[in-house]
Coordinates of C-alpha atoms and ligand atoms in Angstrom, one line a residue:
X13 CA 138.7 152.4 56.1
X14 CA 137.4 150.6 59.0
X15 CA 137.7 152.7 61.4
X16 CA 135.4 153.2 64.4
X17 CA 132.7 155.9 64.3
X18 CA 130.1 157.3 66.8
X19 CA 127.5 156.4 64.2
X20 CA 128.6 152.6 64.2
X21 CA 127.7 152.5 67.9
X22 CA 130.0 150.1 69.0
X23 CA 129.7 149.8 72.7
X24 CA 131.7 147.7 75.7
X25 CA 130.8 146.8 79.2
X26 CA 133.1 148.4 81.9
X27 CA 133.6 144.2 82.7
X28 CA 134.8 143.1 79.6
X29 CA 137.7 146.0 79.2
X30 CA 138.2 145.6 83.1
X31 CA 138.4 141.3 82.4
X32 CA 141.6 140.3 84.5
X33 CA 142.3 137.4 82.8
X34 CA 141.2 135.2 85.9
X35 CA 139.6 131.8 85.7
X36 CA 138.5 129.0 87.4
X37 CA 142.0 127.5 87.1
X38 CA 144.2 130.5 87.9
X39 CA 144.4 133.9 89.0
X40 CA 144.0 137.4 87.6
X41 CA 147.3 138.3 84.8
X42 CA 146.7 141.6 84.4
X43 CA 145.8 144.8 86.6
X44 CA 143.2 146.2 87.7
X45 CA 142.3 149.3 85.4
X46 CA 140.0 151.7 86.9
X47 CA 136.3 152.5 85.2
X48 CA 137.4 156.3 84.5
X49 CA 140.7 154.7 82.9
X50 CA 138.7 152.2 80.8
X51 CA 136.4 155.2 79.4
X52 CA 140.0 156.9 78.6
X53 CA 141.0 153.4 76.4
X54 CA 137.6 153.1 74.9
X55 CA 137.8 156.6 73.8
X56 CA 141.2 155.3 72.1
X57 CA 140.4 152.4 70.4
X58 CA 137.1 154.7 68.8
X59 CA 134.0 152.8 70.8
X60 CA 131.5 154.9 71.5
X61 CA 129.7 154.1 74.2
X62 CA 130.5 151.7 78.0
X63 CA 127.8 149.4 79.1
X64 CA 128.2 148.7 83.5
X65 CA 126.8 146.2 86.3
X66 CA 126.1 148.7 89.0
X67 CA 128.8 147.1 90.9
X68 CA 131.5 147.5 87.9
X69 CA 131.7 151.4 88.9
X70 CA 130.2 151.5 92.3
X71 CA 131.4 148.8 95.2
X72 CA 128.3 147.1 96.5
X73 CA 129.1 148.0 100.0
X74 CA 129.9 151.6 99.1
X75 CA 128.1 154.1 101.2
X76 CA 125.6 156.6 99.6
X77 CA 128.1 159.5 99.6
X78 CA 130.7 157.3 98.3
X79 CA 128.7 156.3 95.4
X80 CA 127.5 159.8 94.4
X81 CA 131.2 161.0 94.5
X82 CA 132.4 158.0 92.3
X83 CA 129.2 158.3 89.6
X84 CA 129.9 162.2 89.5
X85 CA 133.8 161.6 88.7
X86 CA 132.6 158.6 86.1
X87 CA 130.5 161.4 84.4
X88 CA 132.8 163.9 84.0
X89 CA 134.8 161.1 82.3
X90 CA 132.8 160.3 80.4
X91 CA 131.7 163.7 79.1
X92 CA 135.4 164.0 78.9
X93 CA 136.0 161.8 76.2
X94 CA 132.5 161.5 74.5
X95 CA 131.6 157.9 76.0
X96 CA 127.9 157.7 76.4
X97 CA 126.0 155.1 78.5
X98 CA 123.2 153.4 76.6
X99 CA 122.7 150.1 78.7
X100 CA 123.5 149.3 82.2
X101 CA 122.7 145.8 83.7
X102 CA 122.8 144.8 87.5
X103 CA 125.1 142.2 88.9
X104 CA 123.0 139.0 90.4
X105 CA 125.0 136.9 90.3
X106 CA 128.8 137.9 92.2
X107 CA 128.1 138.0 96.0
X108 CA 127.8 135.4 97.6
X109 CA 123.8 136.1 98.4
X110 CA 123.4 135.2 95.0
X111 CA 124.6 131.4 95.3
X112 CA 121.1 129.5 94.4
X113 CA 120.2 132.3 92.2
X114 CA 118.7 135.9 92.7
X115 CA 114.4 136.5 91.5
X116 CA 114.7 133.2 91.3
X117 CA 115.4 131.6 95.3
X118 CA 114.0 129.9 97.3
X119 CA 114.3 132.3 100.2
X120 CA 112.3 135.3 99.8
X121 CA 114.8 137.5 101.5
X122 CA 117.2 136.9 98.5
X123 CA 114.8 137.5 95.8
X124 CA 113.4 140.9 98.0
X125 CA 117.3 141.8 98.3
X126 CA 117.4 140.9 94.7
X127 CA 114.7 143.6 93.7
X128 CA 116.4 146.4 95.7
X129 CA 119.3 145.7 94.3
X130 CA 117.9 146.1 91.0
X131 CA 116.0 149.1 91.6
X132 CA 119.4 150.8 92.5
X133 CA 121.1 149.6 89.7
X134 CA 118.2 151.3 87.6
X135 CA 118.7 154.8 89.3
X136 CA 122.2 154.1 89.0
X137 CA 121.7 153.8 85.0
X138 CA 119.0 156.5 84.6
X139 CA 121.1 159.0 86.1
X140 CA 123.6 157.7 83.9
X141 CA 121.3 158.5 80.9
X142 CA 120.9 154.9 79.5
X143 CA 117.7 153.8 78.2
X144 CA 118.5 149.9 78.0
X145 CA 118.4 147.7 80.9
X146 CA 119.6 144.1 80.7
X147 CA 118.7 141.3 82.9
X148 CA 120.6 138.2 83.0
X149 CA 119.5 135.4 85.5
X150 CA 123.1 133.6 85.2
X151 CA 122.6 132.3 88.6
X152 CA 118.7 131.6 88.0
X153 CA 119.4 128.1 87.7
X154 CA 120.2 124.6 89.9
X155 CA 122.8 121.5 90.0
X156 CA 120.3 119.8 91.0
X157 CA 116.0 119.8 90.3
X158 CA 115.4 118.5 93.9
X159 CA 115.5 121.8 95.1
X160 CA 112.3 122.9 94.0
X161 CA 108.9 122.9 92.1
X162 CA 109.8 123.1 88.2
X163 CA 107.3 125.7 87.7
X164 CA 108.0 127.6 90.6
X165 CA 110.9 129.7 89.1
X166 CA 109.0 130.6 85.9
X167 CA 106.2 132.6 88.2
X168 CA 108.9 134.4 90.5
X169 CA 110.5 135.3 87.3
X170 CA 107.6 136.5 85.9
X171 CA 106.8 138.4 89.6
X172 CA 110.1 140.0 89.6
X173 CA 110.1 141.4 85.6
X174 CA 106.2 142.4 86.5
X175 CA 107.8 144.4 89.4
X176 CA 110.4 146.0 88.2
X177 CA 108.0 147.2 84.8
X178 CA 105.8 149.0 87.5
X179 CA 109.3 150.9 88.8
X180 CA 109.9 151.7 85.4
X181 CA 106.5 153.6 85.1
X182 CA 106.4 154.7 88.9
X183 CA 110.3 156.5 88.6
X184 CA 109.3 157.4 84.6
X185 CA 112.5 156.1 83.5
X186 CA 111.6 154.9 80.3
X187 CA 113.9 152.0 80.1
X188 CA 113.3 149.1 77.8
X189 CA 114.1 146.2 79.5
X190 CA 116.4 143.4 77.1
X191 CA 116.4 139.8 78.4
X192 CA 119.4 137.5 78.2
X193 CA 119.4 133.6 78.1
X194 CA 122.3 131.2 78.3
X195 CA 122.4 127.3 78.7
X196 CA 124.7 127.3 81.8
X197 CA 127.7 128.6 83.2
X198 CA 128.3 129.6 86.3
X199 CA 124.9 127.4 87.3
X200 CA 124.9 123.5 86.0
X201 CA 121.6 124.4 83.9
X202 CA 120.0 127.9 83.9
X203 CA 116.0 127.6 83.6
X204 CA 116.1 130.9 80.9
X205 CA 118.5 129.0 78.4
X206 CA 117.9 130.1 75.3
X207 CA 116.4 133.1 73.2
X208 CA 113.9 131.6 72.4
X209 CA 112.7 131.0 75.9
X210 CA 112.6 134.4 76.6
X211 CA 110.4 135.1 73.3
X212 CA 108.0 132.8 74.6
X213 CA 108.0 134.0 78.6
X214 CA 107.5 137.8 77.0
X215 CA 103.8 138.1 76.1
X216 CA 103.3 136.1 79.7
X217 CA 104.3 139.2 81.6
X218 CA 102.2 142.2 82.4
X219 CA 104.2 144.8 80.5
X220 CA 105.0 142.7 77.4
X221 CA 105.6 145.9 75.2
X222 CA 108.9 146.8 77.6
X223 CA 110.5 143.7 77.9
X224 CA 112.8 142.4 74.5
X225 CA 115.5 140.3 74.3
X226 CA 119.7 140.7 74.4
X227 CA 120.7 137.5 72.3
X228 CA 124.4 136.4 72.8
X229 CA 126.1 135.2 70.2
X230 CA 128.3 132.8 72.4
X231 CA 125.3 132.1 74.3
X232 CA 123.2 130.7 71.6
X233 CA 126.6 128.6 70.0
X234 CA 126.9 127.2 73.9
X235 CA 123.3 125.7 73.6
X236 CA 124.4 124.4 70.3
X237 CA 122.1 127.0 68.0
X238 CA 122.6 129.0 65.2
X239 CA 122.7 132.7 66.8
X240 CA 121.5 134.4 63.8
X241 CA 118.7 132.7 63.4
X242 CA 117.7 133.6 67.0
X243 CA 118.3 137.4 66.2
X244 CA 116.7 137.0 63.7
X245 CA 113.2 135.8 65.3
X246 CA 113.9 138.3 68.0
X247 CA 114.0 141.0 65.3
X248 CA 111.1 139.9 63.8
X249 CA 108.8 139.9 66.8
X250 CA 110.2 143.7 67.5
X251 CA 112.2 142.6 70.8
X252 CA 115.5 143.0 69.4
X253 CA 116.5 145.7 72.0
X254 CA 119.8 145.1 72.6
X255 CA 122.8 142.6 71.1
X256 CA 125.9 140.9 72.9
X257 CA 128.2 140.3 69.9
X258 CA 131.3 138.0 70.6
X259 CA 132.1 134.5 69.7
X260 CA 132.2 130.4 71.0
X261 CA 132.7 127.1 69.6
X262 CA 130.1 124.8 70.6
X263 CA 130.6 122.8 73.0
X264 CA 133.2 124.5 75.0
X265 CA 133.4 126.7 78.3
X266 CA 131.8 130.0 78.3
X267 CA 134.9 131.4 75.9
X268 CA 134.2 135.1 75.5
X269 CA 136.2 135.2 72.3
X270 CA 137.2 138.4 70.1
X271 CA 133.8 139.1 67.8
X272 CA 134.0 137.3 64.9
X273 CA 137.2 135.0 66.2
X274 CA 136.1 131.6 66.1
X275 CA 132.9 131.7 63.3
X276 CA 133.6 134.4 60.8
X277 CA 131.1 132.7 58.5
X278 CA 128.6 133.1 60.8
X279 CA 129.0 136.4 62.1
X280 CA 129.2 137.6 58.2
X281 CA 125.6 136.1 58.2
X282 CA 125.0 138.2 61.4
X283 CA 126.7 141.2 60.5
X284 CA 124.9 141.2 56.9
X285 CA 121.5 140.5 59.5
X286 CA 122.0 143.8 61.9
X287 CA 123.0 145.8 58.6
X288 CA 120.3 144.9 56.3
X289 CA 117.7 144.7 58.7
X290 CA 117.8 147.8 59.7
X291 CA 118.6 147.6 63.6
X292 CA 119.3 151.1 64.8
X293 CA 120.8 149.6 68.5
X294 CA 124.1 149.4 69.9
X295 CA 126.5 146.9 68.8
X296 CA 127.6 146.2 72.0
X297 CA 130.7 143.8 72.4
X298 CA 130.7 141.1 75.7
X299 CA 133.8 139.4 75.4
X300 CA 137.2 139.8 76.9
X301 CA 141.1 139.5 75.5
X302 CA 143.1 135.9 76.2
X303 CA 144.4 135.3 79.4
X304 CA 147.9 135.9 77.7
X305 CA 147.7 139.5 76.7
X306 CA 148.8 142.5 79.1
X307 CA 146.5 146.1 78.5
X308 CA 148.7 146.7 74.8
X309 CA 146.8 143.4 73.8
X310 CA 143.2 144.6 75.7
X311 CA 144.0 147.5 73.1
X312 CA 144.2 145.0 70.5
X313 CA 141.0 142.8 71.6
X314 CA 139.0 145.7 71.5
X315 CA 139.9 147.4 68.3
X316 CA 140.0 143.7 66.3
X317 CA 136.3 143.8 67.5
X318 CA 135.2 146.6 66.0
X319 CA 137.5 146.4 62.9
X320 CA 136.3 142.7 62.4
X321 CA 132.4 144.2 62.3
X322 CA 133.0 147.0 60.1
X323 CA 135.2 144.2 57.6
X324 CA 132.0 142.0 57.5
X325 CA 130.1 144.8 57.1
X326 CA 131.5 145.4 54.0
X327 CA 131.6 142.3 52.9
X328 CA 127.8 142.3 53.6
X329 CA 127.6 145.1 50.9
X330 CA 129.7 143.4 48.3
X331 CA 127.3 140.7 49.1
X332 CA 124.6 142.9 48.2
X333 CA 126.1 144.1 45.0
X334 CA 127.4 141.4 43.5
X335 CA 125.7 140.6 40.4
X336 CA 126.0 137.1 40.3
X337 CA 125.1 136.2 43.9
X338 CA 122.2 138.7 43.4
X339 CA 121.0 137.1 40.2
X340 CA 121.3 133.6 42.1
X341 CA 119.9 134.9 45.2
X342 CA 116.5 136.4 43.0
X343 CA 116.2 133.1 41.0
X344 CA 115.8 131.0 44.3
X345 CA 113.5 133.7 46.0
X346 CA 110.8 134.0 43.3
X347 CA 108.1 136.6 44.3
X348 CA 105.4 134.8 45.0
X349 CA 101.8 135.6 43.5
X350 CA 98.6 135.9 45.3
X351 CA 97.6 135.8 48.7
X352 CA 98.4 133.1 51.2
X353 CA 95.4 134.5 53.5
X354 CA 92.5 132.0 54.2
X355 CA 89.2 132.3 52.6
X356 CA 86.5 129.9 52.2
X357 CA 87.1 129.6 48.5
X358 CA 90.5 130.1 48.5
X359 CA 90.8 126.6 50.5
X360 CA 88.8 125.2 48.6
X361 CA 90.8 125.9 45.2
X362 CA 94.1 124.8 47.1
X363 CA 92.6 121.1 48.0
X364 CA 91.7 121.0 44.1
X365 CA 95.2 121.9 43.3
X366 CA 97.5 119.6 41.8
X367 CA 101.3 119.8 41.7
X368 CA 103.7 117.7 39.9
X369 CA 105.6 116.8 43.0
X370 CA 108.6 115.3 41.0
X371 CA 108.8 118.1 38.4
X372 CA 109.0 120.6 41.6
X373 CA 111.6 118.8 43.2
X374 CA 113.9 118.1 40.7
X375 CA 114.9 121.6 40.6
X376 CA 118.6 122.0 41.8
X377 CA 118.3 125.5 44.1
X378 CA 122.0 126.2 43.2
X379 CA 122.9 126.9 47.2
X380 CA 126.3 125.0 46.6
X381 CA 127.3 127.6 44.3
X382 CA 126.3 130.6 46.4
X383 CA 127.5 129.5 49.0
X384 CA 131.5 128.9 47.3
X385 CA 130.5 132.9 46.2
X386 CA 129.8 134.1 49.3
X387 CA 133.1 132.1 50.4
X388 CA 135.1 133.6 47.9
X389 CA 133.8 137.0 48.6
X390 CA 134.9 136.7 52.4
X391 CA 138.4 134.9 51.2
X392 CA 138.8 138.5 49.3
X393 CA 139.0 136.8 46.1
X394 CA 136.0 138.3 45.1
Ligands
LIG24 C1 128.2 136.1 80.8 C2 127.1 137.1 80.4 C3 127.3 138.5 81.0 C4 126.1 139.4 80.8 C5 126.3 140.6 81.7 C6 125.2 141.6 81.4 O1 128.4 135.2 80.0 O2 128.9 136.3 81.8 O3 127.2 137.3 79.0 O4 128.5 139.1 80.5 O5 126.0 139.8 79.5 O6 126.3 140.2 83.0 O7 124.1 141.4 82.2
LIG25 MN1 128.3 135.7 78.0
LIG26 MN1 130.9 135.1 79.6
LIG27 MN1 126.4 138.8 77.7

């Protein structure tokens, strides 16, 4: 029980396996461990597939030959142990280029250098077979608004995503691009901040129908929001391409935890979500272990990950099939009758309407006892 299968698609970027421990206080703990060697742990642990920046395998100032030797020894590792690649993601944010953001600028060299680099980072993840691409301005943001126009970002935003769509048809790649938002961290405010400001930027851009979203979970609790409900929107408007699965307390620094770690209620809520829903993508993990483990306890980030999702998961089917809570959960959702579509007549009937407002709302809705249920159930004394 619980263990990792292909079918699961539990997936890791090469970053968060490779996460040194290092942070704005103090230096790296552990070693480096090489992209082939991470594919040999992931392979270990049971994850399926590895997610990569172009510059997590390749060294931005490799030379062409250099890169096409390390990208054919990545994909005989992978073959090796069955990894696949379903997203890569470019890295816009690192050098030092990138320090008043990337599409984003104010010089146009930097946002040009920006696109190049992006472009290579989708060869770089076509040849490695992935069909997701993930774009996350962290550096599209400011300290300070004096810089520039408020609208200004939003259109070279909007230029850049329009671009890089035309690519995509040009090259026939056949990528979907996923969008990523966060509140801040590393910039004082990034202008994308939330997942729902992606949502609403999406039908602006010229190829709406190849551009989704990749909520995070830690992302959305940063910004103070209920991730699940952001999925869930996502989902609803068919952009949920992609998922970044961790966990955060609000309120904090950018944390990273263990999936699961820090709001197991919520992420049985989210779990339940991805399951029920019927969301075929990968469940792809972006977090990293504590700055106190060594690799044993990288081991043990990774694996409590997975094991932590497949756990919910089944709690999400007990959920399910639990009489009671279903009996409660049917009562409290009656089927409604008739059609909530505007005609003439049908208006008309509705403003004739009346309702016995106090009868209606002295109905108790009974969430206080599904809710100590579903607590119960995920205690395990249910
Ligand atoms: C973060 C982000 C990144 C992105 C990654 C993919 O907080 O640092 O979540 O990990 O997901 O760069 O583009
Ligand atoms: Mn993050
Ligand atoms: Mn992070
Ligand atoms: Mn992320």
């Amino acid at each position: 029980a619980y263990q990792p299968r292909p079918e699961h698609k539990f997936s890791f970027g090469l970053w968060t396996i490779a996460n040194r421990g290092r942070d704005p206080f103090g230096d790296a703990v552990r070693p480096t461990i090489p992209p082939n060697d991470i594919v040999a742990l992931l392979r270990e642990v049971g994850a399926w597939g590895v997610n990569l920046h172009d510059n997590d395998l390749v060294p931005i100032d490799a030379t062409p030959s250099e890169r096409d030797k390390i990208v054919r020894d990545f994909q005989a590792a992978c073959r090796q142990h069955g990894i696949v690649v379903p997203m890569a993601t470019v890295n816009l944010f690192f050098d030092p280029i990138f320090k008043d953001g990337a599409f984003t600028a104010n010089d146009a060299d930097v946002r040009a250098y920006a696109l190049q680099k992006t472009m290579r980072a989708m060869d770089l993840g076509a040849e490695l077979g992935a069909k997701l691409f993930v774009l996350w301005g962290g550096r599209e943001g400011t300290e300070t608004d004096a810089c520039r126009r408020p609208e200004e970002p939003f259109k070279r935003l909007r230029e850049a995503i329009d671009y890089l769509c035309e690519y995509n048809l040009d090259k026939k790649y056949g990528f979907k691009f996923a969008l990523e938002a966060k509140p801040n961290e590393p910039r004082g405010d990034i202008y994308m901040p939330t997942t729902g400001a992606y949502l609403g930027f999406i039908p602006t851009l010229a190829h709406p129908e190849m551009v989704g979203v990749n909520p995070e979970v830690a992302h959305e609790h940063m910004a103070g929001l209920n991730a699940l409900h952001a999925v869930a929107q996502a989902w609803e408007a068919g952009k949920l391409f992609h998922i970044d699965l961790n966990d955060q307390n609000p309120g904090r620094y950018d944390q990273d935890f263990r999936f699961a770690s820090a709001t197991p209620k919520s992420m049985f809520w989210l779990v339940k979500f991805l399951e029920d829903s019927g969301y075929q993508g990968p469940r792809h993990f972006d977090a990293h272990a504590y700055r106190t483990e060594d690799i044993a306890g990288v081991k043990d980030f990774a694996r409590g990950c997975m094991r932590s999702y497949l756990i919910l998961k089944e709690k999400a089917q007990r959920w399910n099939a639990d009489k009671e809570i279903q009996q409660i959960f049917s009562e409290i959702n009656p089927q409604t009758t008739g059609s909530s579509k505007y005609s003439h007549d049908g208006a008309l009937s509705l403003l004739n309407r009346t309702y016995d407002r106090a009868a209606i709302a002295k109905r108790g809705l009974q969430y206080e006892r599904l809710d100590q249920l579903t607590m119960e159930l995920l205690w395990g004394i249910r």
